[in-house]
Amino acid sequence: MKDKIQQEIREQFGEKLRVRVCGICIEEEKILLVHHRSLGKNGSLWAPPGGGMHFGEDAKSALKREFKEETGCNIDVEEFLFVHEYLDPPLHGVELFFKVKIVSGTLTLGSDPEMSPDSQLLTEIGFFDLTTLQKQDLMSLHYVLQNTKSLSGLINQKGYFKFH
């Protein structure tokens, strides 16, 4: 099963540059993260909700669509934060991070319509405080979270980053 998922990831997303949008949603000093199996250095990746933009789609619309697909929630996109270049072969993405706020919906683990039903990557969703995240294997956290000292520091970052 793992080899099948890896092959599908490579076919769908691999060895091409993708533009992605990611939403940082913080409520009560906790950040919303989605767990992906078969991604990351150790086959496990916690990351803010988001995904690839479609041709002709603007960034805010793409983020609203991706957030709804992965979390079941509708959002307001509040502000652009920073750009991160994600490189973990075979994946390579330029990620646009935005601060977002949930405005409606019920938090529910969604799915990735680009992956087949038996190869879904999303396995868990939830809000996490930094203390909990710092107890995780750092390699299972998205690069932008690995050295985060505070959630306010995360949303106050500005610029272009390549954290690896």
PDB file of N, CA and C in Angstrom, residues 43-122:
ATOM      1  N   GLY A  43       7.854   9.934   6.461  1.00  0.00           N
ATOM      2  CA  GLY A  43       6.548   9.404   6.070  1.00  0.00           C
ATOM      3  C   GLY A  43       5.394   9.937   6.886  1.00  0.00           C
ATOM      4  N   SER A  44       5.626  11.019   7.612  1.00  0.00           N
ATOM      5  CA  SER A  44       4.608  11.627   8.461  1.00  0.00           C
ATOM      6  C   SER A  44       4.833  13.134   8.441  1.00  0.00           C
ATOM      7  N   LEU A  45       3.785  13.910   8.122  1.00  0.00           N
ATOM      8  CA  LEU A  45       3.956  15.355   8.037  1.00  0.00           C
ATOM      9  C   LEU A  45       2.732  16.083   8.585  1.00  0.00           C
ATOM     10  N   TRP A  46       2.964  16.926   9.593  1.00  0.00           N
ATOM     11  CA  TRP A  46       1.947  17.835  10.121  1.00  0.00           C
ATOM     12  C   TRP A  46       2.167  19.188   9.463  1.00  0.00           C
ATOM     13  N   ALA A  47       1.118  19.734   8.848  1.00  0.00           N
ATOM     14  CA  ALA A  47       1.255  20.994   8.120  1.00  0.00           C
ATOM     15  C   ALA A  47      -0.039  21.792   8.198  1.00  0.00           C
ATOM     16  N   PRO A  48       0.058  23.112   8.029  1.00  0.00           N
ATOM     17  CA  PRO A  48      -1.160  23.911   7.925  1.00  0.00           C
ATOM     18  C   PRO A  48      -1.962  23.476   6.698  1.00  0.00           C
ATOM     19  N   PRO A  49      -3.281  23.571   6.751  1.00  0.00           N
ATOM     20  CA  PRO A  49      -4.102  23.205   5.592  1.00  0.00           C
ATOM     21  C   PRO A  49      -3.728  24.032   4.363  1.00  0.00           C
ATOM     22  N   GLY A  50      -3.813  23.399   3.211  1.00  0.00           N
ATOM     23  CA  GLY A  50      -3.521  24.097   1.970  1.00  0.00           C
ATOM     24  C   GLY A  50      -3.267  23.126   0.843  1.00  0.00           C
ATOM     25  N   GLY A  51      -2.931  23.678  -0.311  1.00  0.00           N
ATOM     26  CA  GLY A  51      -2.666  22.830  -1.459  1.00  0.00           C
ATOM     27  C   GLY A  51      -2.380  23.640  -2.698  1.00  0.00           C
ATOM     28  N   GLY A  52      -2.369  22.951  -3.823  1.00  0.00           N
ATOM     29  CA  GLY A  52      -1.978  23.560  -5.079  1.00  0.00           C
ATOM     30  C   GLY A  52      -3.044  24.429  -5.711  1.00  0.00           C
ATOM     31  N   MET A  53      -2.558  25.469  -6.378  1.00  0.00           N
ATOM     32  CA  MET A  53      -3.444  26.353  -7.130  1.00  0.00           C
ATOM     33  C   MET A  53      -3.725  25.740  -8.495  1.00  0.00           C
ATOM     34  N   HIS A  54      -4.921  26.009  -9.009  1.00  0.00           N
ATOM     35  CA  HIS A  54      -5.283  25.594 -10.360  1.00  0.00           C
ATOM     36  C   HIS A  54      -5.012  26.739 -11.326  1.00  0.00           C
ATOM     37  N   PHE A  55      -4.777  26.399 -12.570  1.00  0.00           N
ATOM     38  CA  PHE A  55      -4.564  27.420 -13.591  1.00  0.00           C
ATOM     39  C   PHE A  55      -5.763  28.370 -13.621  1.00  0.00           C
ATOM     40  N   GLY A  56      -5.486  29.668 -13.602  1.00  0.00           N
ATOM     41  CA  GLY A  56      -6.538  30.676 -13.664  1.00  0.00           C
ATOM     42  C   GLY A  56      -7.179  31.014 -12.334  1.00  0.00           C
ATOM     43  N   GLU A  57      -6.779  30.349 -11.271  1.00  0.00           N
ATOM     44  CA  GLU A  57      -7.362  30.555  -9.941  1.00  0.00           C
ATOM     45  C   GLU A  57      -6.481  31.521  -9.154  1.00  0.00           C
ATOM     46  N   ASP A  58      -7.110  32.506  -8.501  1.00  0.00           N
ATOM     47  CA  ASP A  58      -6.308  33.411  -7.679  1.00  0.00           C
ATOM     48  C   ASP A  58      -5.993  32.744  -6.339  1.00  0.00           C
ATOM     49  N   ALA A  59      -4.975  33.253  -5.663  1.00  0.00           N
ATOM     50  CA  ALA A  59      -4.463  32.618  -4.444  1.00  0.00           C
ATOM     51  C   ALA A  59      -5.517  32.528  -3.342  1.00  0.00           C
ATOM     52  N   LYS A  60      -6.272  33.587  -3.119  1.00  0.00           N
ATOM     53  CA  LYS A  60      -7.264  33.563  -2.039  1.00  0.00           C
ATOM     54  C   LYS A  60      -8.371  32.556  -2.325  1.00  0.00           C
ATOM     55  N   SER A  61      -8.832  32.492  -3.558  1.00  0.00           N
ATOM     56  CA  SER A  61      -9.865  31.509  -3.922  1.00  0.00           C
ATOM     57  C   SER A  61      -9.334  30.091  -3.770  1.00  0.00           C
ATOM     58  N   ALA A  62      -8.088  29.876  -4.180  1.00  0.00           N
ATOM     59  CA  ALA A  62      -7.476  28.553  -4.047  1.00  0.00           C
ATOM     60  C   ALA A  62      -7.386  28.148  -2.582  1.00  0.00           C
ATOM     61  N   LEU A  63      -6.998  29.083  -1.726  1.00  0.00           N
ATOM     62  CA  LEU A  63      -6.868  28.766  -0.308  1.00  0.00           C
ATOM     63  C   LEU A  63      -8.230  28.448   0.306  1.00  0.00           C
ATOM     64  N   LYS A  64      -9.243  29.202  -0.045  1.00  0.00           N
ATOM     65  CA  LYS A  64     -10.594  28.913   0.464  1.00  0.00           C
ATOM     66  C   LYS A  64     -11.046  27.523   0.025  1.00  0.00           C
ATOM     67  N   ARG A  65     -10.793  27.166  -1.233  1.00  0.00           N
ATOM     68  CA  ARG A  65     -11.163  25.845  -1.743  1.00  0.00           C
ATOM     69  C   ARG A  65     -10.395  24.746  -1.017  1.00  0.00           C
ATOM     70  N   GLU A  66      -9.085  24.889  -0.930  1.00  0.00           N
ATOM     71  CA  GLU A  66      -8.257  23.871  -0.277  1.00  0.00           C
ATOM     72  C   GLU A  66      -8.622  23.708   1.195  1.00  0.00           C
ATOM     73  N   PHE A  67      -8.846  24.816   1.875  1.00  0.00           N
ATOM     74  CA  PHE A  67      -9.200  24.758   3.295  1.00  0.00           C
ATOM     75  C   PHE A  67     -10.509  23.999   3.481  1.00  0.00           C
ATOM     76  N   LYS A  68     -11.489  24.285   2.631  1.00  0.00           N
ATOM     77  CA  LYS A  68     -12.788  23.603   2.710  1.00  0.00           C
ATOM     78  C   LYS A  68     -12.616  22.108   2.448  1.00  0.00           C
ATOM     79  N   GLU A  69     -11.804  21.750   1.438  1.00  0.00           N
ATOM     80  CA  GLU A  69     -11.579  20.340   1.115  1.00  0.00           C
ATOM     81  C   GLU A  69     -10.947  19.587   2.275  1.00  0.00           C
ATOM     82  N   GLU A  70      -9.983  20.208   2.946  1.00  0.00           N
ATOM     83  CA  GLU A  70      -9.219  19.510   3.977  1.00  0.00           C
ATOM     84  C   GLU A  70      -9.835  19.588   5.364  1.00  0.00           C
ATOM     85  N   THR A  71     -10.615  20.642   5.638  1.00  0.00           N
ATOM     86  CA  THR A  71     -11.097  20.856   7.011  1.00  0.00           C
ATOM     87  C   THR A  71     -12.613  20.914   7.157  1.00  0.00           C
ATOM     88  N   GLY A  72     -13.343  21.081   6.062  1.00  0.00           N
ATOM     89  CA  GLY A  72     -14.788  21.259   6.137  1.00  0.00           C
ATOM     90  C   GLY A  72     -15.206  22.662   6.532  1.00  0.00           C
ATOM     91  N   CYS A  73     -14.258  23.573   6.673  1.00  0.00           N
ATOM     92  CA  CYS A  73     -14.550  24.928   7.160  1.00  0.00           C
ATOM     93  C   CYS A  73     -14.367  25.977   6.070  1.00  0.00           C
ATOM     94  N   ASN A  74     -15.177  27.022   6.174  1.00  0.00           N
ATOM     95  CA  ASN A  74     -15.043  28.200   5.320  1.00  0.00           C
ATOM     96  C   ASN A  74     -14.208  29.229   6.067  1.00  0.00           C
ATOM     97  N   ILE A  75     -13.393  29.956   5.323  1.00  0.00           N
ATOM     98  CA  ILE A  75     -12.468  30.907   5.952  1.00  0.00           C
ATOM     99  C   ILE A  75     -12.553  32.283   5.307  1.00  0.00           C
ATOM    100  N   ASP A  76     -12.085  33.264   6.062  1.00  0.00           N
ATOM    101  CA  ASP A  76     -11.718  34.567   5.530  1.00  0.00           C
ATOM    102  C   ASP A  76     -10.202  34.570   5.450  1.00  0.00           C
ATOM    103  N   VAL A  77      -9.673  35.021   4.344  1.00  0.00           N
ATOM    104  CA  VAL A  77      -8.227  35.164   4.193  1.00  0.00           C
ATOM    105  C   VAL A  77      -7.897  36.577   4.645  1.00  0.00           C
ATOM    106  N   GLU A  78      -7.190  36.673   5.776  1.00  0.00           N
ATOM    107  CA  GLU A  78      -6.969  37.974   6.401  1.00  0.00           C
ATOM    108  C   GLU A  78      -5.771  38.725   5.839  1.00  0.00           C
ATOM    109  N   GLU A  79      -4.614  38.060   5.738  1.00  0.00           N
ATOM    110  CA  GLU A  79      -3.442  38.769   5.217  1.00  0.00           C
ATOM    111  C   GLU A  79      -2.389  37.791   4.726  1.00  0.00           C
ATOM    112  N   PHE A  80      -1.615  38.264   3.754  1.00  0.00           N
ATOM    113  CA  PHE A  80      -0.476  37.502   3.261  1.00  0.00           C
ATOM    114  C   PHE A  80       0.645  37.600   4.288  1.00  0.00           C
ATOM    115  N   LEU A  81       1.304  36.466   4.579  1.00  0.00           N
ATOM    116  CA  LEU A  81       2.372  36.449   5.572  1.00  0.00           C
ATOM    117  C   LEU A  81       3.757  36.333   4.946  1.00  0.00           C
ATOM    118  N   PHE A  82       4.025  35.217   4.269  1.00  0.00           N
ATOM    119  CA  PHE A  82       5.370  34.988   3.735  1.00  0.00           C
ATOM    120  C   PHE A  82       5.339  33.908   2.663  1.00  0.00           C
ATOM    121  N   VAL A  83       6.482  33.746   2.009  1.00  0.00           N
ATOM    122  CA  VAL A  83       6.674  32.705   0.996  1.00  0.00           C
ATOM    123  C   VAL A  83       7.689  31.707   1.537  1.00  0.00           C
ATOM    124  N   HIS A  84       7.408  30.437   1.331  1.00  0.00           N
ATOM    125  CA  HIS A  84       8.357  29.388   1.705  1.00  0.00           C
ATOM    126  C   HIS A  84       8.575  28.489   0.493  1.00  0.00           C
ATOM    127  N   GLU A  85       9.829  28.190   0.203  1.00  0.00           N
ATOM    128  CA  GLU A  85      10.135  27.236  -0.854  1.00  0.00           C
ATOM    129  C   GLU A  85      10.313  25.864  -0.213  1.00  0.00           C
ATOM    130  N   TYR A  86       9.386  24.968  -0.498  1.00  0.00           N
ATOM    131  CA  TYR A  86       9.389  23.618   0.058  1.00  0.00           C
ATOM    132  C   TYR A  86      10.084  22.698  -0.938  1.00  0.00           C
ATOM    133  N   LEU A  87      11.111  22.016  -0.473  1.00  0.00           N
ATOM    134  CA  LEU A  87      11.812  21.067  -1.329  1.00  0.00           C
ATOM    135  C   LEU A  87      12.093  19.806  -0.532  1.00  0.00           C
ATOM    136  N   ASP A  88      11.382  18.767  -0.880  1.00  0.00           N
ATOM    137  CA  ASP A  88      11.547  17.449  -0.274  1.00  0.00           C
ATOM    138  C   ASP A  88      11.294  16.449  -1.405  1.00  0.00           C
ATOM    139  N   PRO A  89      12.329  16.187  -2.227  1.00  0.00           N
ATOM    140  CA  PRO A  89      12.145  15.386  -3.437  1.00  0.00           C
ATOM    141  C   PRO A  89      11.341  14.111  -3.179  1.00  0.00           C
ATOM    142  N   PRO A  90      10.379  13.852  -4.077  1.00  0.00           N
ATOM    143  CA  PRO A  90      10.201  14.450  -5.402  1.00  0.00           C
ATOM    144  C   PRO A  90       9.331  15.716  -5.405  1.00  0.00           C
ATOM    145  N   LEU A  91       8.990  16.244  -4.240  1.00  0.00           N
ATOM    146  CA  LEU A  91       8.102  17.403  -4.167  1.00  0.00           C
ATOM    147  C   LEU A  91       8.888  18.709  -4.125  1.00  0.00           C
ATOM    148  N   HIS A  92       8.388  19.691  -4.863  1.00  0.00           N
ATOM    149  CA  HIS A  92       8.996  21.019  -4.876  1.00  0.00           C
ATOM    150  C   HIS A  92       7.858  22.017  -5.049  1.00  0.00           C
ATOM    151  N   GLY A  93       7.690  22.878  -4.063  1.00  0.00           N
ATOM    152  CA  GLY A  93       6.608  23.847  -4.125  1.00  0.00           C
ATOM    153  C   GLY A  93       7.018  25.209  -3.620  1.00  0.00           C
ATOM    154  N   VAL A  94       6.457  26.231  -4.232  1.00  0.00           N
ATOM    155  CA  VAL A  94       6.564  27.585  -3.718  1.00  0.00           C
ATOM    156  C   VAL A  94       5.248  27.832  -2.993  1.00  0.00           C
ATOM    157  N   GLU A  95       5.336  28.010  -1.677  1.00  0.00           N
ATOM    158  CA  GLU A  95       4.147  28.081  -0.829  1.00  0.00           C
ATOM    159  C   GLU A  95       3.893  29.510  -0.362  1.00  0.00           C
ATOM    160  N   LEU A  96       2.683  29.981  -0.599  1.00  0.00           N
ATOM    161  CA  LEU A  96       2.251  31.298  -0.152  1.00  0.00           C
ATOM    162  C   LEU A  96       1.455  31.105   1.129  1.00  0.00           C
ATOM    163  N   PHE A  97       1.950  31.642   2.232  1.00  0.00           N
ATOM    164  CA  PHE A  97       1.283  31.489   3.525  1.00  0.00           C
ATOM    165  C   PHE A  97       0.452  32.727   3.840  1.00  0.00           C
ATOM    166  N   PHE A  98      -0.779  32.473   4.291  1.00  0.00           N
ATOM    167  CA  PHE A  98      -1.713  33.526   4.659  1.00  0.00           C
ATOM    168  C   PHE A  98      -2.245  33.278   6.062  1.00  0.00           C
ATOM    169  N   LYS A  99      -2.558  34.335   6.765  1.00  0.00           N
ATOM    170  CA  LYS A  99      -3.283  34.240   8.029  1.00  0.00           C
ATOM    171  C   LYS A  99      -4.758  34.129   7.665  1.00  0.00           C
ATOM    172  N   VAL A 100      -5.444  33.142   8.266  1.00  0.00           N
ATOM    173  CA  VAL A 100      -6.854  32.924   7.959  1.00  0.00           C
ATOM    174  C   VAL A 100      -7.672  32.809   9.241  1.00  0.00           C
ATOM    175  N   LYS A 101      -8.969  32.975   9.085  1.00  0.00           N
ATOM    176  CA  LYS A 101      -9.902  32.857  10.205  1.00  0.00           C
ATOM    177  C   LYS A 101     -11.083  32.012   9.748  1.00  0.00           C
ATOM    178  N   ILE A 102     -11.456  31.020  10.565  1.00  0.00           N
ATOM    179  CA  ILE A 102     -12.630  30.200  10.258  1.00  0.00           C
ATOM    180  C   ILE A 102     -13.882  31.033  10.515  1.00  0.00           C
ATOM    181  N   VAL A 103     -14.792  31.046   9.528  1.00  0.00           N
ATOM    182  CA  VAL A 103     -16.026  31.818   9.674  1.00  0.00           C
ATOM    183  C   VAL A 103     -17.269  30.936   9.739  1.00  0.00           C
ATOM    184  N   SER A 104     -17.173  29.693   9.248  1.00  0.00           N
ATOM    185  CA  SER A 104     -18.310  28.772   9.339  1.00  0.00           C
ATOM    186  C   SER A 104     -17.835  27.355   9.045  1.00  0.00           C
ATOM    187  N   GLY A 105     -18.719  26.415   9.346  1.00  0.00           N
ATOM    188  CA  GLY A 105     -18.416  25.010   9.101  1.00  0.00           C
ATOM    189  C   GLY A 105     -18.019  24.295  10.374  1.00  0.00           C
ATOM    190  N   THR A 106     -17.964  22.984  10.279  1.00  0.00           N
ATOM    191  CA  THR A 106     -17.566  22.133  11.392  1.00  0.00           C
ATOM    192  C   THR A 106     -16.244  21.470  11.040  1.00  0.00           C
ATOM    193  N   LEU A 107     -15.274  21.594  11.928  1.00  0.00           N
ATOM    194  CA  LEU A 107     -13.958  21.016  11.675  1.00  0.00           C
ATOM    195  C   LEU A 107     -14.088  19.507  11.483  1.00  0.00           C
ATOM    196  N   THR A 108     -13.738  19.050  10.282  1.00  0.00           N
ATOM    197  CA  THR A 108     -13.865  17.653   9.891  1.00  0.00           C
ATOM    198  C   THR A 108     -12.684  17.298   9.000  1.00  0.00           C
ATOM    199  N   LEU A 109     -12.116  16.130   9.199  1.00  0.00           N
ATOM    200  CA  LEU A 109     -11.032  15.689   8.328  1.00  0.00           C
ATOM    201  C   LEU A 109     -11.569  15.491   6.920  1.00  0.00           C
ATOM    202  N   GLY A 110     -10.971  16.186   5.973  1.00  0.00           N
ATOM    203  CA  GLY A 110     -11.407  16.101   4.588  1.00  0.00           C
ATOM    204  C   GLY A 110     -10.572  15.123   3.793  1.00  0.00           C
ATOM    205  N   SER A 111     -10.491  15.384   2.501  1.00  0.00           N
ATOM    206  CA  SER A 111      -9.757  14.495   1.608  1.00  0.00           C
ATOM    207  C   SER A 111      -9.087  15.314   0.517  1.00  0.00           C
ATOM    208  N   ASP A 112      -8.258  14.646  -0.255  1.00  0.00           N
ATOM    209  CA  ASP A 112      -7.560  15.271  -1.369  1.00  0.00           C
ATOM    210  C   ASP A 112      -8.154  14.714  -2.657  1.00  0.00           C
ATOM    211  N   PRO A 113      -8.920  15.528  -3.405  1.00  0.00           N
ATOM    212  CA  PRO A 113      -9.570  15.009  -4.610  1.00  0.00           C
ATOM    213  C   PRO A 113      -8.593  14.579  -5.702  1.00  0.00           C
ATOM    214  N   GLU A 114      -7.326  14.971  -5.594  1.00  0.00           N
ATOM    215  CA  GLU A 114      -6.334  14.568  -6.593  1.00  0.00           C
ATOM    216  C   GLU A 114      -5.812  13.153  -6.343  1.00  0.00           C
ATOM    217  N   MET A 115      -6.059  12.620  -5.158  1.00  0.00           N
ATOM    218  CA  MET A 115      -5.604  11.267  -4.821  1.00  0.00           C
ATOM    219  C   MET A 115      -6.790  10.310  -4.876  1.00  0.00           C
ATOM    220  N   SER A 116      -6.525   9.050  -5.214  1.00  0.00           N
ATOM    221  CA  SER A 116      -7.598   8.055  -5.266  1.00  0.00           C
ATOM    222  C   SER A 116      -8.112   7.767  -3.857  1.00  0.00           C
ATOM    223  N   PRO A 117      -9.341   7.243  -3.740  1.00  0.00           N
ATOM    224  CA  PRO A 117      -9.930   7.004  -2.412  1.00  0.00           C
ATOM    225  C   PRO A 117      -9.084   6.119  -1.496  1.00  0.00           C
ATOM    226  N   ASP A 118      -8.392   5.124  -2.042  1.00  0.00           N
ATOM    227  CA  ASP A 118      -7.594   4.239  -1.189  1.00  0.00           C
ATOM    228  C   ASP A 118      -6.169   4.750  -0.971  1.00  0.00           C
ATOM    229  N   SER A 119      -5.860   5.928  -1.511  1.00  0.00           N
ATOM    230  CA  SER A 119      -4.524   6.512  -1.327  1.00  0.00           C
ATOM    231  C   SER A 119      -4.582   7.880  -0.662  1.00  0.00           C
ATOM    232  N   GLN A 120      -5.633   8.140   0.085  1.00  0.00           N
ATOM    233  CA  GLN A 120      -5.764   9.439   0.736  1.00  0.00           C
ATOM    234  C   GLN A 120      -4.609   9.662   1.713  1.00  0.00           C
ATOM    235  N   LEU A 121      -4.111  10.894   1.729  1.00  0.00           N
ATOM    236  CA  LEU A 121      -2.964  11.236   2.564  1.00  0.00           C
ATOM    237  C   LEU A 121      -3.360  11.758   3.936  1.00  0.00           C
ATOM    238  N   LEU A 122      -4.510  12.426   4.024  1.00  0.00           N
ATOM    239  CA  LEU A 122      -4.920  13.063   5.277  1.00  0.00           C
ATOM    240  C   LEU A 122      -5.410  12.016   6.273  1.00  0.00           C
TER     241      LEU A 122
END
